Coordinates of C-alpha atoms in Angstrom, one line a residue:
X14 CA 120.3 124.4 83.2
X15 CA 121.0 124.2 79.4
X16 CA 122.0 121.2 77.5
X17 CA 125.3 123.4 76.3
X18 CA 126.2 123.5 80.1
X19 CA 125.8 119.8 80.4
X20 CA 127.7 119.4 77.1
X21 CA 130.6 121.5 77.9
X22 CA 131.4 119.0 80.7
X23 CA 133.6 116.0 80.3
X24 CA 132.3 112.7 79.8
X25 CA 133.7 111.6 83.4
X26 CA 131.9 114.5 84.7
X27 CA 128.7 113.7 82.9
X28 CA 128.6 110.1 84.4
X29 CA 129.6 111.3 88.1
X30 CA 126.6 113.7 87.9
X31 CA 124.5 111.2 86.4
X32 CA 125.2 108.6 89.5
X33 CA 124.5 111.7 91.6
X34 CA 120.9 112.1 90.0
X35 CA 120.3 108.2 90.1
X36 CA 121.2 108.0 93.8
X37 CA 119.1 110.9 95.0
X38 CA 116.1 110.4 92.7
X39 CA 115.7 106.6 93.0
X40 CA 117.6 105.7 96.7
X41 CA 116.8 109.2 98.3
X42 CA 120.2 110.5 99.4
X43 CA 123.7 110.8 98.2
X44 CA 127.2 111.1 100.6
X45 CA 130.6 111.9 99.2
X46 CA 131.8 108.4 100.0
X47 CA 129.3 106.8 97.5
X48 CA 131.1 108.9 94.8
X49 CA 134.5 108.0 96.0
X50 CA 133.6 104.4 96.4
X51 CA 132.1 104.1 92.7
X52 CA 134.5 106.2 90.7
X53 CA 137.7 106.1 93.0
X54 CA 138.0 109.9 93.4
X55 CA 139.2 111.6 96.1
X56 CA 136.8 113.5 98.7
X57 CA 137.7 116.7 97.6
X58 CA 136.7 115.8 94.2
X59 CA 133.3 114.5 95.3
X60 CA 132.7 117.5 96.9
X61 CA 133.2 119.5 93.7
X62 CA 130.8 117.2 91.7
X63 CA 127.8 117.8 94.4
X64 CA 128.5 121.4 94.3
X65 CA 128.6 121.4 90.6
X66 CA 125.2 119.5 90.5
X67 CA 123.5 121.6 93.0
X68 CA 124.8 124.5 90.9
X69 CA 123.8 123.2 87.4
X70 CA 120.1 121.8 88.8
X71 CA 119.1 124.5 91.5
X72 CA 116.5 122.6 93.9
X73 CA 117.3 118.7 93.1
X74 CA 119.3 118.3 96.2
X75 CA 119.5 119.8 99.7
X76 CA 122.0 119.2 102.3
X77 CA 120.6 117.1 105.4
X78 CA 123.2 118.2 108.3
X79 CA 121.7 115.5 110.5
X80 CA 122.2 112.6 108.1
X81 CA 125.4 114.2 106.7
X82 CA 124.2 113.7 103.1
X83 CA 122.6 115.0 100.1
X84 CA 118.9 114.4 100.0
X85 CA 115.9 114.7 97.4
X86 CA 115.1 118.4 97.0
X87 CA 111.2 119.6 97.1
X88 CA 111.6 121.0 93.4
X89 CA 113.3 117.9 91.8
X90 CA 113.3 117.9 88.1
X91 CA 115.6 115.4 86.3
X92 CA 118.2 116.6 83.9
X93 CA 118.9 113.2 82.5
X94 CA 116.9 111.2 80.4
X95 CA 117.4 107.6 81.7
X96 CA 115.3 104.8 79.8
X97 CA 113.2 102.7 82.7
X98 CA 115.0 99.6 81.4
X99 CA 118.6 101.5 82.4
X100 CA 117.2 102.3 85.7
X101 CA 115.7 99.0 86.5
X102 CA 119.0 97.3 85.5
X103 CA 121.2 99.6 87.8
X104 CA 118.6 99.2 90.9
X105 CA 118.8 95.4 90.5
X106 CA 122.1 94.7 89.1
X107 CA 124.1 97.9 89.7
X108 CA 125.0 98.2 86.0
X109 CA 124.2 101.6 84.1
X110 CA 124.9 104.3 86.3
X111 CA 126.7 106.5 83.8
X112 CA 125.1 108.9 81.2
X113 CA 122.7 107.2 79.2
X114 CA 124.3 107.2 75.5
X115 CA 124.1 105.7 72.2
X116 CA 126.3 103.2 71.6
X117 CA 127.9 102.5 68.1
X118 CA 127.6 99.1 67.1
X119 CA 131.1 97.3 67.3
X120 CA 130.5 95.5 63.8
X121 CA 129.6 98.4 61.5
X122 CA 129.5 96.5 58.3
X123 CA 127.2 93.7 59.7
X124 CA 123.7 93.3 61.2
X125 CA 124.0 92.2 64.8
X126 CA 121.6 89.8 65.8
X127 CA 121.4 91.2 69.3
X128 CA 118.1 93.2 69.1
X129 CA 115.3 92.2 71.1
X130 CA 111.4 93.7 71.6
X131 CA 111.1 96.2 74.2
X132 CA 108.6 95.5 77.0
X133 CA 105.1 96.3 76.2
X134 CA 104.7 98.0 79.6
X135 CA 107.5 100.4 81.6
X136 CA 106.8 101.8 85.2
X137 CA 106.8 105.6 85.3
X138 CA 110.0 106.6 86.7
X139 CA 108.5 108.8 89.1
X140 CA 106.6 106.2 90.5
X141 CA 109.4 103.8 90.7
X142 CA 111.6 106.3 92.4
X143 CA 109.2 106.5 95.3
X144 CA 108.9 102.9 95.7
X145 CA 112.7 102.3 95.6
X146 CA 112.9 105.4 98.0
X147 CA 110.5 103.8 100.3
X148 CA 112.4 100.4 100.2
X149 CA 115.6 102.0 101.1
X150 CA 114.5 104.2 103.9
X151 CA 112.4 101.0 105.4
X152 CA 109.3 103.2 105.3
X153 CA 105.6 102.6 104.4
X154 CA 104.2 104.1 101.0
X155 CA 100.7 105.7 100.6
X156 CA 99.5 104.6 97.1
X157 CA 96.4 104.5 94.9
X158 CA 96.2 101.4 93.6
X159 CA 94.1 99.9 90.3
X160 CA 93.0 96.5 90.8
X161 CA 91.5 94.3 88.4
X162 CA 89.4 92.8 91.0
X163 CA 88.9 95.8 93.3
X164 CA 89.4 98.6 91.2
X165 CA 91.0 101.8 92.5
X166 CA 91.6 101.9 96.3
X167 CA 93.7 103.7 98.5
X168 CA 96.4 101.9 100.4
X169 CA 99.4 101.6 102.7
X170 CA 102.1 99.1 102.0
X171 CA 105.7 98.5 103.3
X172 CA 107.6 97.8 100.2
X173 CA 111.0 95.5 100.3
X174 CA 111.7 94.4 97.0
X175 CA 111.2 94.7 93.2
X176 CA 110.3 91.6 91.3
X177 CA 110.6 91.1 87.6
X178 CA 107.9 88.3 86.4
X179 CA 109.1 88.7 82.6
X180 CA 106.3 90.4 81.7
X181 CA 106.1 93.2 84.2
X182 CA 107.4 94.5 87.0
X183 CA 106.0 94.3 90.7
X184 CA 107.2 95.4 93.9
X185 CA 106.9 92.8 97.0
X186 CA 105.4 94.5 100.0
X187 CA 103.2 94.0 103.3
X188 CA 99.6 95.6 102.4
X189 CA 98.1 96.9 105.4
X190 CA 94.4 96.6 104.2
X191 CA 94.7 92.8 103.8
X192 CA 97.4 92.3 106.4
X193 CA 99.2 89.9 104.0
X194 CA 102.3 90.2 101.8
X195 CA 101.3 90.6 98.4
X196 CA 103.1 91.7 94.9
X197 CA 101.9 94.9 93.2
X198 CA 102.0 95.8 89.5
X199 CA 104.1 99.2 89.5
X200 CA 102.3 100.5 86.6
X201 CA 99.2 100.4 88.7
X202 CA 100.1 102.4 91.2
X203 CA 99.3 106.2 91.0
X204 CA 100.0 109.1 93.4
X205 CA 102.7 107.7 95.8
X206 CA 103.6 109.2 98.8
X207 CA 106.8 108.1 101.0
X208 CA 105.7 108.2 104.6
X209 CA 109.3 109.0 105.9
X210 CA 109.7 108.7 109.4
X211 CA 106.6 106.5 110.1
X212 CA 107.1 103.5 111.9
X213 CA 107.2 100.0 110.7
X214 CA 105.5 97.0 112.8
X215 CA 107.6 93.9 113.2
X216 CA 105.0 91.6 111.5
X217 CA 105.3 93.9 108.4
X218 CA 108.9 93.4 107.8
X219 CA 110.5 91.1 105.0
X220 CA 111.7 88.5 107.5
X221 CA 108.0 87.8 108.3
X222 CA 107.2 86.8 104.5
X223 CA 107.2 83.4 104.6
X224 CA 106.8 83.4 100.8
X225 CA 109.5 85.2 100.2
X226 CA 112.1 83.7 102.8
X227 CA 111.2 80.3 101.6
X228 CA 113.7 78.8 99.1
X229 CA 112.2 76.1 97.0
X230 CA 114.6 73.5 95.0
X231 CA 113.5 72.4 91.9
X232 CA 114.5 69.5 89.1
X233 CA 113.8 70.5 85.7
X234 CA 114.1 67.7 82.9
X235 CA 113.6 67.4 79.6
X236 CA 109.9 66.9 78.6
X237 CA 109.3 63.3 78.2
X238 CA 106.9 63.8 75.4
X239 CA 109.2 66.0 73.2
X240 CA 111.7 64.8 70.7
X241 CA 115.4 65.3 71.1
X242 CA 116.0 65.6 74.9
X243 CA 119.4 65.7 74.4
X244 CA 119.3 69.0 72.7
X245 CA 117.2 70.5 75.6
X246 CA 119.9 69.2 77.7
X247 CA 122.4 71.2 75.7
X248 CA 120.2 74.3 75.6
X249 CA 120.0 74.6 79.4
X250 CA 123.4 73.2 80.4
X251 CA 121.9 70.0 82.4
X252 CA 124.1 67.9 84.2
X253 CA 123.2 64.0 84.1
X254 CA 119.9 65.2 82.3
X255 CA 118.6 67.6 85.1
X256 CA 118.8 71.3 85.5
X257 CA 118.5 71.9 89.5
X258 CA 117.6 75.5 90.3
X259 CA 116.6 77.3 93.9
X260 CA 114.4 80.3 93.8
X261 CA 112.2 81.8 96.4
X262 CA 108.7 80.5 96.8
X263 CA 107.3 84.7 95.7
X264 CA 108.9 84.2 92.6
X265 CA 108.7 80.3 91.6
X266 CA 105.5 80.6 89.4
X267 CA 106.3 83.6 87.7
X268 CA 109.4 81.9 86.6
X269 CA 108.1 78.6 85.6
X270 CA 105.3 80.6 83.6
X271 CA 108.1 82.6 82.2
X272 CA 110.1 79.4 81.1
X273 CA 106.9 77.3 79.8
X274 CA 107.8 74.7 82.4
X275 CA 105.2 71.8 82.2
X276 CA 104.2 71.5 86.0
X277 CA 101.5 68.8 85.6
X278 CA 102.2 65.5 87.5
X279 CA 101.8 63.6 84.0
X280 CA 103.5 65.9 81.8
X281 CA 100.1 66.0 80.0
X282 CA 100.9 69.8 78.5
X283 CA 101.4 69.6 74.6
X284 CA 102.9 72.3 72.4
X285 CA 106.4 72.6 71.1
X286 CA 106.9 75.5 73.7
X287 CA 107.0 73.0 76.6
X288 CA 110.8 71.7 76.6
X289 CA 111.1 71.3 80.3
X290 CA 109.2 69.3 82.8
X291 CA 108.9 69.7 86.4
X292 CA 110.0 66.2 87.8
X293 CA 108.4 66.4 91.4
X294 CA 105.3 68.7 90.9
X295 CA 104.8 68.4 95.1
X296 CA 107.9 70.5 95.3
X297 CA 105.7 73.4 94.8
X298 CA 103.2 72.3 97.7
X299 CA 102.4 75.7 99.7
X300 CA 103.9 78.0 97.1
X301 CA 101.1 80.4 96.5
X302 CA 101.7 81.6 93.0
X303 CA 102.1 78.0 91.7
X304 CA 98.7 78.4 90.3
X305 CA 100.7 80.5 87.5
X306 CA 103.0 77.6 86.8
X307 CA 101.8 75.9 83.5
X308 CA 99.5 72.8 84.3
X309 CA 100.0 72.9 88.1
X310 CA 97.3 71.0 90.0
X311 CA 97.7 71.5 93.8
X312 CA 96.5 68.8 95.9
X313 CA 93.5 70.9 97.1
X314 CA 93.0 72.9 93.9
X315 CA 92.2 75.9 96.1
X316 CA 95.5 77.8 96.3
X317 CA 95.2 81.5 95.3
X318 CA 97.8 83.5 93.9
X319 CA 98.9 86.4 96.0
X320 CA 99.8 88.7 93.0
X321 CA 96.9 91.3 93.0

């Protein structure tokens, strides 16, 4: 397909075709009803969009008569260039499923203070697509994984969720090698193969992941040894001097580290970054990745983080 062919389409058409590509690449399938529900068009118009995408990108999608949906073709080649952050935003929050565009700043005569540094690491989109298709299909994923502790290993995992730890993206999955639920860094995954149709055992499903299903309730307060606690209360919108949050146990350590929360029992950490203190460190008891939380000391001092 030439760039001119795509450029000759209207913007609404390109947005719908971009949505088709996102769905089939990262979910593995798309139905006419997906287009109807997303864009408020008629079924006939959705059929024309799918036929047009198939014409513009031969081999990218095939029709599955059994599932009555269009699925990823064996010769898929993307025709839209999506930045990883746009894809991750769409996957996790539902934003940005139109065509990637360069937007003009609304204030052309002003410098907007809205710039932020890009992540130092971004997942490979082909690897990410295999991960998310396996999640959607509820099937295992064969991978080559590169671990700092174990080096390169071949594994089969059963993925079910994406996790952003503030620095890099993980996939939460059952690891058949260790028979445990773990976090796998997506940038360390190579040669993924979606094992479509292969069974998943009951003990490998997300509802058996205690760290995922457990919700911890944390109370964060201004750090007792930092000046002007009232400003910290303002910054975090605290009520009565307390910020109450609920987190999955599997993500608690990441979040507390990202926010630089002093989790020591005696608020002993120093440094201007520690504006918050976890009022009761015992609320993290049994949270495996609590070792990632700044200053946290478990009663046993022997809890291991399950992030590989």
